[in-house]
């Protein structure tokens, strides 16, 4: 079974930066999509950045120019570099992957990290 473990959240002041990391473990046959979501208090979970296989990364308008998605396939790790943070970026951030695994037969799974809290103070 594939697991995503994320880290890097914390408390920062407005204008600061954080880098979130998400490490996947387990046997992954294929990555169909991967990225980051966030959920602020009282809000629905929203897409932050997503990269679909064979495509470029799509970003939410609210983070364009400030956040950058990257990945290191050799380490099974994805990152979210967050710069120029704003109080409205405060949320629990979740990494996400749509994966194909082989458990007898190939299966597509949506896997989520446990969430990491980012708090941006004014």
PDB file of N, CA, C and O in Angstrom, residues 3-64:
ATOM      1  N   UNK A   3       1.832   5.083   0.721  1.00  0.00           N
ATOM      2  CA  UNK A   3       1.556   6.120   1.698  1.00  0.00           C
ATOM      3  C   UNK A   3       2.281   7.394   1.309  1.00  0.00           C
ATOM      4  O   UNK A   3       3.364   7.356   0.734  1.00  0.00           O
ATOM      5  N   UNK A   4       1.668   8.525   1.626  1.00  0.00           N
ATOM      6  CA  UNK A   4       2.284   9.824   1.448  1.00  0.00           C
ATOM      7  C   UNK A   4       2.482  10.450   2.815  1.00  0.00           C
ATOM      8  O   UNK A   4       1.535  10.554   3.593  1.00  0.00           O
ATOM      9  N   UNK A   5       3.696  10.851   3.098  1.00  0.00           N
ATOM     10  CA  UNK A   5       4.018  11.495   4.361  1.00  0.00           C
ATOM     11  C   UNK A   5       4.566  12.874   4.060  1.00  0.00           C
ATOM     12  O   UNK A   5       5.584  13.008   3.383  1.00  0.00           O
ATOM     13  N   UNK A   6       3.897  13.890   4.562  1.00  0.00           N
ATOM     14  CA  UNK A   6       4.291  15.251   4.274  1.00  0.00           C
ATOM     15  C   UNK A   6       4.809  15.951   5.519  1.00  0.00           C
ATOM     16  O   UNK A   6       4.477  15.584   6.650  1.00  0.00           O
ATOM     17  N   UNK A   7       5.593  16.973   5.270  1.00  0.00           N
ATOM     18  CA  UNK A   7       6.198  17.732   6.346  1.00  0.00           C
ATOM     19  C   UNK A   7       6.534  19.127   5.842  1.00  0.00           C
ATOM     20  O   UNK A   7       6.449  19.409   4.645  1.00  0.00           O
ATOM     21  N   UNK A   8       6.927  19.979   6.750  1.00  0.00           N
ATOM     22  CA  UNK A   8       7.390  21.307   6.384  1.00  0.00           C
ATOM     23  C   UNK A   8       6.491  22.450   6.794  1.00  0.00           C
ATOM     24  O   UNK A   8       6.867  23.617   6.636  1.00  0.00           O
ATOM     25  N   UNK A   9       5.314  22.145   7.306  1.00  0.00           N
ATOM     26  CA  UNK A   9       4.431  23.205   7.748  1.00  0.00           C
ATOM     27  C   UNK A   9       4.960  23.882   8.993  1.00  0.00           C
ATOM     28  O   UNK A   9       5.883  23.413   9.649  1.00  0.00           O
ATOM     29  N   UNK A  10       4.354  25.002   9.302  1.00  0.00           N
ATOM     30  CA  UNK A  10       4.772  25.743  10.472  1.00  0.00           C
ATOM     31  C   UNK A  10       4.149  27.111  10.508  1.00  0.00           C
ATOM     32  O   UNK A  10       3.237  27.427   9.740  1.00  0.00           O
ATOM     33  N   UNK A  11       4.655  27.921  11.401  1.00  0.00           N
ATOM     34  CA  UNK A  11       4.185  29.288  11.587  1.00  0.00           C
ATOM     35  C   UNK A  11       5.203  30.247  11.000  1.00  0.00           C
ATOM     36  O   UNK A  11       6.381  30.221  11.375  1.00  0.00           O
ATOM     37  N   UNK A  12       4.755  31.072  10.083  1.00  0.00           N
ATOM     38  CA  UNK A  12       5.623  32.065   9.457  1.00  0.00           C
ATOM     39  C   UNK A  12       4.902  33.397   9.398  1.00  0.00           C
ATOM     40  O   UNK A  12       3.675  33.465   9.467  1.00  0.00           O
ATOM     41  N   UNK A  13       5.676  34.444   9.257  1.00  0.00           N
ATOM     42  CA  UNK A  13       5.079  35.762   9.116  1.00  0.00           C
ATOM     43  C   UNK A  13       4.787  36.055   7.651  1.00  0.00           C
ATOM     44  O   UNK A  13       5.367  35.454   6.745  1.00  0.00           O
ATOM     45  N   UNK A  14       3.869  36.957   7.423  1.00  0.00           N
ATOM     46  CA  UNK A  14       3.535  37.344   6.063  1.00  0.00           C
ATOM     47  C   UNK A  14       4.786  37.790   5.317  1.00  0.00           C
ATOM     48  O   UNK A  14       5.631  38.502   5.857  1.00  0.00           O
ATOM     49  N   UNK A  15       4.878  37.347   4.068  1.00  0.00           N
ATOM     50  CA  UNK A  15       6.038  37.636   3.255  1.00  0.00           C
ATOM     51  C   UNK A  15       7.123  36.588   3.333  1.00  0.00           C
ATOM     52  O   UNK A  15       8.055  36.613   2.518  1.00  0.00           O
ATOM     53  N   UNK A  16       7.006  35.681   4.265  1.00  0.00           N
ATOM     54  CA  UNK A  16       7.991  34.637   4.428  1.00  0.00           C
ATOM     55  C   UNK A  16       7.773  33.477   3.484  1.00  0.00           C
ATOM     56  O   UNK A  16       6.884  33.497   2.631  1.00  0.00           O
ATOM     57  N   UNK A  17       8.587  32.454   3.668  1.00  0.00           N
ATOM     58  CA  UNK A  17       8.565  31.294   2.783  1.00  0.00           C
ATOM     59  C   UNK A  17       8.577  30.005   3.579  1.00  0.00           C
ATOM     60  O   UNK A  17       9.092  29.939   4.699  1.00  0.00           O
ATOM     61  N   UNK A  18       8.001  28.985   2.993  1.00  0.00           N
ATOM     62  CA  UNK A  18       8.051  27.632   3.513  1.00  0.00           C
ATOM     63  C   UNK A  18       8.169  26.676   2.344  1.00  0.00           C
ATOM     64  O   UNK A  18       7.699  26.970   1.241  1.00  0.00           O
ATOM     65  N   UNK A  19       8.763  25.537   2.607  1.00  0.00           N
ATOM     66  CA  UNK A  19       8.848  24.485   1.615  1.00  0.00           C
ATOM     67  C   UNK A  19       8.253  23.210   2.195  1.00  0.00           C
ATOM     68  O   UNK A  19       8.749  22.678   3.186  1.00  0.00           O
ATOM     69  N   UNK A  20       7.199  22.744   1.575  1.00  0.00           N
ATOM     70  CA  UNK A  20       6.559  21.514   1.990  1.00  0.00           C
ATOM     71  C   UNK A  20       7.127  20.349   1.196  1.00  0.00           C
ATOM     72  O   UNK A  20       7.405  20.479   0.005  1.00  0.00           O
ATOM     73  N   UNK A  21       7.273  19.222   1.865  1.00  0.00           N
ATOM     74  CA  UNK A  21       7.765  18.016   1.225  1.00  0.00           C
ATOM     75  C   UNK A  21       6.760  16.896   1.420  1.00  0.00           C
ATOM     76  O   UNK A  21       6.059  16.837   2.430  1.00  0.00           O
ATOM     77  N   UNK A  22       6.712  16.012   0.467  1.00  0.00           N
ATOM     78  CA  UNK A  22       5.808  14.868   0.534  1.00  0.00           C
ATOM     79  C   UNK A  22       6.530  13.675  -0.056  1.00  0.00           C
ATOM     80  O   UNK A  22       6.874  13.684  -1.245  1.00  0.00           O
ATOM     81  N   UNK A  23       6.738  12.664   0.763  1.00  0.00           N
ATOM     82  CA  UNK A  23       7.476  11.477   0.362  1.00  0.00           C
ATOM     83  C   UNK A  23       6.518  10.306   0.208  1.00  0.00           C
ATOM     84  O   UNK A  23       5.738  10.011   1.119  1.00  0.00           O
ATOM     85  N   UNK A  24       6.587   9.663  -0.912  1.00  0.00           N
ATOM     86  CA  UNK A  24       5.770   8.489  -1.170  1.00  0.00           C
ATOM     87  C   UNK A  24       6.561   7.225  -0.879  1.00  0.00           C
ATOM     88  O   UNK A  24       7.738   7.119  -1.227  1.00  0.00           O
ATOM     89  N   UNK A  25       5.907   6.289  -0.240  1.00  0.00           N
ATOM     90  CA  UNK A  25       6.510   4.992   0.008  1.00  0.00           C
ATOM     91  C   UNK A  25       5.609   3.906  -0.551  1.00  0.00           C
ATOM     92  O   UNK A  25       4.392   4.087  -0.663  1.00  0.00           O
ATOM     93  N   UNK A  26       6.210   2.789  -0.866  1.00  0.00           N
ATOM     94  CA  UNK A  26       5.468   1.707  -1.467  1.00  0.00           C
ATOM     95  C   UNK A  26       5.788   1.585  -2.943  1.00  0.00           C
ATOM     96  O   UNK A  26       6.493   2.412  -3.518  1.00  0.00           O
ATOM     97  N   UNK A  27       5.259   0.570  -3.536  1.00  0.00           N
ATOM     98  CA  UNK A  27       5.520   0.297  -4.945  1.00  0.00           C
ATOM     99  C   UNK A  27       4.535   1.054  -5.819  1.00  0.00           C
ATOM    100  O   UNK A  27       3.324   0.856  -5.728  1.00  0.00           O
ATOM    101  N   UNK A  28       5.073   1.910  -6.647  1.00  0.00           N
ATOM    102  CA  UNK A  28       4.270   2.716  -7.553  1.00  0.00           C
ATOM    103  C   UNK A  28       4.603   2.319  -8.975  1.00  0.00           C
ATOM    104  O   UNK A  28       5.752   2.428  -9.407  1.00  0.00           O
ATOM    105  N   UNK A  29       3.608   1.886  -9.681  1.00  0.00           N
ATOM    106  CA  UNK A  29       3.801   1.522 -11.068  1.00  0.00           C
ATOM    107  C   UNK A  29       3.809   2.746 -11.969  1.00  0.00           C
ATOM    108  O   UNK A  29       4.632   2.854 -12.873  1.00  0.00           O
ATOM    109  N   UNK A  30       2.894   3.669 -11.704  1.00  0.00           N
ATOM    110  CA  UNK A  30       2.790   4.847 -12.539  1.00  0.00           C
ATOM    111  C   UNK A  30       2.149   5.980 -11.739  1.00  0.00           C
ATOM    112  O   UNK A  30       1.221   5.757 -10.967  1.00  0.00           O
ATOM    113  N   UNK A  31       2.656   7.174 -11.936  1.00  0.00           N
ATOM    114  CA  UNK A  31       2.058   8.371 -11.364  1.00  0.00           C
ATOM    115  C   UNK A  31       1.217   9.038 -12.442  1.00  0.00           C
ATOM    116  O   UNK A  31       1.747   9.470 -13.465  1.00  0.00           O
ATOM    117  N   UNK A  32      -0.066   9.108 -12.206  1.00  0.00           N
ATOM    118  CA  UNK A  32      -0.971   9.720 -13.169  1.00  0.00           C
ATOM    119  C   UNK A  32      -1.106  11.225 -12.942  1.00  0.00           C
ATOM    120  O   UNK A  32      -1.237  11.998 -13.897  1.00  0.00           O
ATOM    121  N   UNK A  33      -1.080  11.617 -11.686  1.00  0.00           N
ATOM    122  CA  UNK A  33      -1.143  13.022 -11.330  1.00  0.00           C
ATOM    123  C   UNK A  33      -0.652  13.170  -9.907  1.00  0.00           C
ATOM    124  O   UNK A  33      -0.743  12.241  -9.106  1.00  0.00           O
ATOM    125  N   UNK A  34      -0.140  14.321  -9.576  1.00  0.00           N
ATOM    126  CA  UNK A  34       0.286  14.597  -8.220  1.00  0.00           C
ATOM    127  C   UNK A  34       0.254  16.095  -7.986  1.00  0.00           C
ATOM    128  O   UNK A  34       0.369  16.882  -8.927  1.00  0.00           O
ATOM    129  N   UNK A  35       0.082  16.462  -6.733  1.00  0.00           N
ATOM    130  CA  UNK A  35       0.040  17.877  -6.445  1.00  0.00           C
ATOM    131  C   UNK A  35      -0.329  18.155  -5.009  1.00  0.00           C
ATOM    132  O   UNK A  35      -0.137  17.316  -4.118  1.00  0.00           O
ATOM    133  N   UNK A  36      -0.874  19.339  -4.797  1.00  0.00           N
ATOM    134  CA  UNK A  36      -1.161  19.828  -3.465  1.00  0.00           C
ATOM    135  C   UNK A  36      -2.533  20.468  -3.399  1.00  0.00           C
ATOM    136  O   UNK A  36      -2.949  21.170  -4.338  1.00  0.00           O
ATOM    137  N   UNK A  37      -3.224  20.218  -2.316  1.00  0.00           N
ATOM    138  CA  UNK A  37      -4.486  20.852  -1.985  1.00  0.00           C
ATOM    139  C   UNK A  37      -4.349  21.516  -0.621  1.00  0.00           C
ATOM    140  O   UNK A  37      -3.411  21.246   0.122  1.00  0.00           O
ATOM    141  N   UNK A  38      -5.302  22.371  -0.306  1.00  0.00           N
ATOM    142  CA  UNK A  38      -5.311  22.970   1.017  1.00  0.00           C
ATOM    143  C   UNK A  38      -6.747  23.189   1.464  1.00  0.00           C
ATOM    144  O   UNK A  38      -7.659  23.309   0.648  1.00  0.00           O
ATOM    145  N   UNK A  39      -6.921  23.249   2.766  1.00  0.00           N
ATOM    146  CA  UNK A  39      -8.228  23.494   3.338  1.00  0.00           C
ATOM    147  C   UNK A  39      -8.074  24.461   4.498  1.00  0.00           C
ATOM    148  O   UNK A  39      -7.446  24.151   5.509  1.00  0.00           O
ATOM    149  N   UNK A  40      -8.649  25.633   4.326  1.00  0.00           N
ATOM    150  CA  UNK A  40      -8.634  26.652   5.357  1.00  0.00           C
ATOM    151  C   UNK A  40      -9.849  26.475   6.263  1.00  0.00           C
ATOM    152  O   UNK A  40     -10.853  25.890   5.859  1.00  0.00           O
ATOM    153  N   UNK A  41      -9.783  26.986   7.477  1.00  0.00           N
ATOM    154  CA  UNK A  41     -10.927  26.872   8.379  1.00  0.00           C
ATOM    155  C   UNK A  41     -12.196  27.443   7.760  1.00  0.00           C
ATOM    156  O   UNK A  41     -12.199  28.561   7.244  1.00  0.00           O
ATOM    157  N   UNK A  42     -13.254  26.664   7.783  1.00  0.00           N
ATOM    158  CA  UNK A  42     -14.525  27.100   7.244  1.00  0.00           C
ATOM    159  C   UNK A  42     -14.644  27.024   5.738  1.00  0.00           C
ATOM    160  O   UNK A  42     -15.671  27.444   5.192  1.00  0.00           O
ATOM    161  N   UNK A  43     -13.632  26.522   5.072  1.00  0.00           N
ATOM    162  CA  UNK A  43     -13.640  26.444   3.615  1.00  0.00           C
ATOM    163  C   UNK A  43     -13.548  25.002   3.135  1.00  0.00           C
ATOM    164  O   UNK A  43     -13.157  24.101   3.873  1.00  0.00           O
ATOM    165  N   UNK A  44     -13.913  24.815   1.882  1.00  0.00           N
ATOM    166  CA  UNK A  44     -13.739  23.524   1.254  1.00  0.00           C
ATOM    167  C   UNK A  44     -12.284  23.326   0.850  1.00  0.00           C
ATOM    168  O   UNK A  44     -11.530  24.291   0.692  1.00  0.00           O
ATOM    169  N   UNK A  45     -11.914  22.090   0.686  1.00  0.00           N
ATOM    170  CA  UNK A  45     -10.583  21.801   0.196  1.00  0.00           C
ATOM    171  C   UNK A  45     -10.456  22.294  -1.242  1.00  0.00           C
ATOM    172  O   UNK A  45     -11.332  22.051  -2.078  1.00  0.00           O
ATOM    173  N   UNK A  46      -9.373  22.983  -1.522  1.00  0.00           N
ATOM    174  CA  UNK A  46      -9.182  23.555  -2.836  1.00  0.00           C
ATOM    175  C   UNK A  46      -7.851  23.131  -3.430  1.00  0.00           C
ATOM    176  O   UNK A  46      -6.873  22.878  -2.720  1.00  0.00           O
ATOM    177  N   UNK A  47      -7.821  23.090  -4.727  1.00  0.00           N
ATOM    178  CA  UNK A  47      -6.603  22.749  -5.442  1.00  0.00           C
ATOM    179  C   UNK A  47      -5.611  23.894  -5.369  1.00  0.00           C
ATOM    180  O   UNK A  47      -5.970  25.049  -5.597  1.00  0.00           O
ATOM    181  N   UNK A  48      -4.381  23.572  -5.057  1.00  0.00           N
ATOM    182  CA  UNK A  48      -3.298  24.542  -5.053  1.00  0.00           C
ATOM    183  C   UNK A  48      -2.447  24.400  -6.309  1.00  0.00           C
ATOM    184  O   UNK A  48      -2.183  25.375  -7.022  1.00  0.00           O
ATOM    185  N   UNK A  49      -1.996  23.201  -6.567  1.00  0.00           N
ATOM    186  CA  UNK A  49      -1.158  22.924  -7.727  1.00  0.00           C
ATOM    187  C   UNK A  49      -1.298  21.461  -8.080  1.00  0.00           C
ATOM    188  O   UNK A  49      -1.354  20.607  -7.199  1.00  0.00           O
ATOM    189  N   UNK A  50      -1.347  21.176  -9.352  1.00  0.00           N
ATOM    190  CA  UNK A  50      -1.431  19.789  -9.780  1.00  0.00           C
ATOM    191  C   UNK A  50      -0.684  19.613 -11.084  1.00  0.00           C
ATOM    192  O   UNK A  50      -0.751  20.464 -11.976  1.00  0.00           O
ATOM    193  N   UNK A  51       0.033  18.528 -11.160  1.00  0.00           N
ATOM    194  CA  UNK A  51       0.746  18.169 -12.365  1.00  0.00           C
ATOM    195  C   UNK A  51       0.231  16.828 -12.844  1.00  0.00           C
ATOM    196  O   UNK A  51       0.327  15.834 -12.134  1.00  0.00           O
ATOM    197  N   UNK A  52      -0.327  16.805 -14.015  1.00  0.00           N
ATOM    198  CA  UNK A  52      -0.786  15.572 -14.623  1.00  0.00           C
ATOM    199  C   UNK A  52       0.299  15.020 -15.521  1.00  0.00           C
ATOM    200  O   UNK A  52       1.096  15.757 -16.090  1.00  0.00           O
ATOM    201  N   UNK A  53       0.325  13.720 -15.617  1.00  0.00           N
ATOM    202  CA  UNK A  53       1.350  13.061 -16.396  1.00  0.00           C
ATOM    203  C   UNK A  53       1.392  13.622 -17.806  1.00  0.00           C
ATOM    204  O   UNK A  53       0.359  13.726 -18.478  1.00  0.00           O
ATOM    205  N   UNK A  54       2.584  13.975 -18.235  1.00  0.00           N
ATOM    206  CA  UNK A  54       2.762  14.490 -19.576  1.00  0.00           C
ATOM    207  C   UNK A  54       2.356  15.925 -19.767  1.00  0.00           C
ATOM    208  O   UNK A  54       2.303  16.406 -20.909  1.00  0.00           O
ATOM    209  N   UNK A  55       2.086  16.632 -18.674  1.00  0.00           N
ATOM    210  CA  UNK A  55       1.634  18.006 -18.772  1.00  0.00           C
ATOM    211  C   UNK A  55       2.414  18.890 -17.814  1.00  0.00           C
ATOM    212  O   UNK A  55       3.209  18.418 -17.004  1.00  0.00           O
ATOM    213  N   UNK A  56       2.170  20.172 -17.914  1.00  0.00           N
ATOM    214  CA  UNK A  56       2.773  21.131 -17.003  1.00  0.00           C
ATOM    215  C   UNK A  56       1.904  21.289 -15.762  1.00  0.00           C
ATOM    216  O   UNK A  56       0.777  20.802 -15.702  1.00  0.00           O
ATOM    217  N   UNK A  57       2.427  21.978 -14.784  1.00  0.00           N
ATOM    218  CA  UNK A  57       1.717  22.174 -13.537  1.00  0.00           C
ATOM    219  C   UNK A  57       0.680  23.280 -13.665  1.00  0.00           C
ATOM    220  O   UNK A  57       0.954  24.342 -14.224  1.00  0.00           O
ATOM    221  N   UNK A  58      -0.498  23.015 -13.161  1.00  0.00           N
ATOM    222  CA  UNK A  58      -1.545  24.023 -13.086  1.00  0.00           C
ATOM    223  C   UNK A  58      -1.642  24.533 -11.656  1.00  0.00           C
ATOM    224  O   UNK A  58      -1.646  23.747 -10.708  1.00  0.00           O
ATOM    225  N   UNK A  59      -1.738  25.839 -11.516  1.00  0.00           N
ATOM    226  CA  UNK A  59      -1.804  26.473 -10.213  1.00  0.00           C
ATOM    227  C   UNK A  59      -3.118  27.207 -10.032  1.00  0.00           C
ATOM    228  O   UNK A  59      -3.677  27.746 -10.987  1.00  0.00           O
ATOM    229  N   UNK A  60      -3.583  27.244  -8.800  1.00  0.00           N
ATOM    230  CA  UNK A  60      -4.698  28.106  -8.482  1.00  0.00           C
ATOM    231  C   UNK A  60      -4.300  29.554  -8.711  1.00  0.00           C
ATOM    232  O   UNK A  60      -3.148  29.935  -8.480  1.00  0.00           O
ATOM    233  N   UNK A  61      -5.255  30.351  -9.169  1.00  0.00           N
ATOM    234  CA  UNK A  61      -4.952  31.752  -9.433  1.00  0.00           C
ATOM    235  C   UNK A  61      -4.402  32.463  -8.198  1.00  0.00           C
ATOM    236  O   UNK A  61      -3.558  33.354  -8.307  1.00  0.00           O
ATOM    237  N   UNK A  62      -4.861  32.056  -7.044  1.00  0.00           N
ATOM    238  CA  UNK A  62      -4.468  32.721  -5.813  1.00  0.00           C
ATOM    239  C   UNK A  62      -3.004  32.513  -5.445  1.00  0.00           C
ATOM    240  O   UNK A  62      -2.467  33.259  -4.622  1.00  0.00           O
ATOM    241  N   UNK A  63      -2.361  31.514  -6.043  1.00  0.00           N
ATOM    242  CA  UNK A  63      -0.970  31.224  -5.687  1.00  0.00           C
ATOM    243  C   UNK A  63      -0.021  31.381  -6.859  1.00  0.00           C
ATOM    244  O   UNK A  63       1.201  31.243  -6.676  1.00  0.00           O
ATOM    245  N   UNK A  64      -0.523  31.676  -8.034  1.00  0.00           N
ATOM    246  CA  UNK A  64       0.343  31.828  -9.196  1.00  0.00           C
ATOM    247  C   UNK A  64       1.383  32.909  -8.961  1.00  0.00           C
ATOM    248  O   UNK A  64       1.078  33.989  -8.468  1.00  0.00           O
TER     249      UNK A  64
END
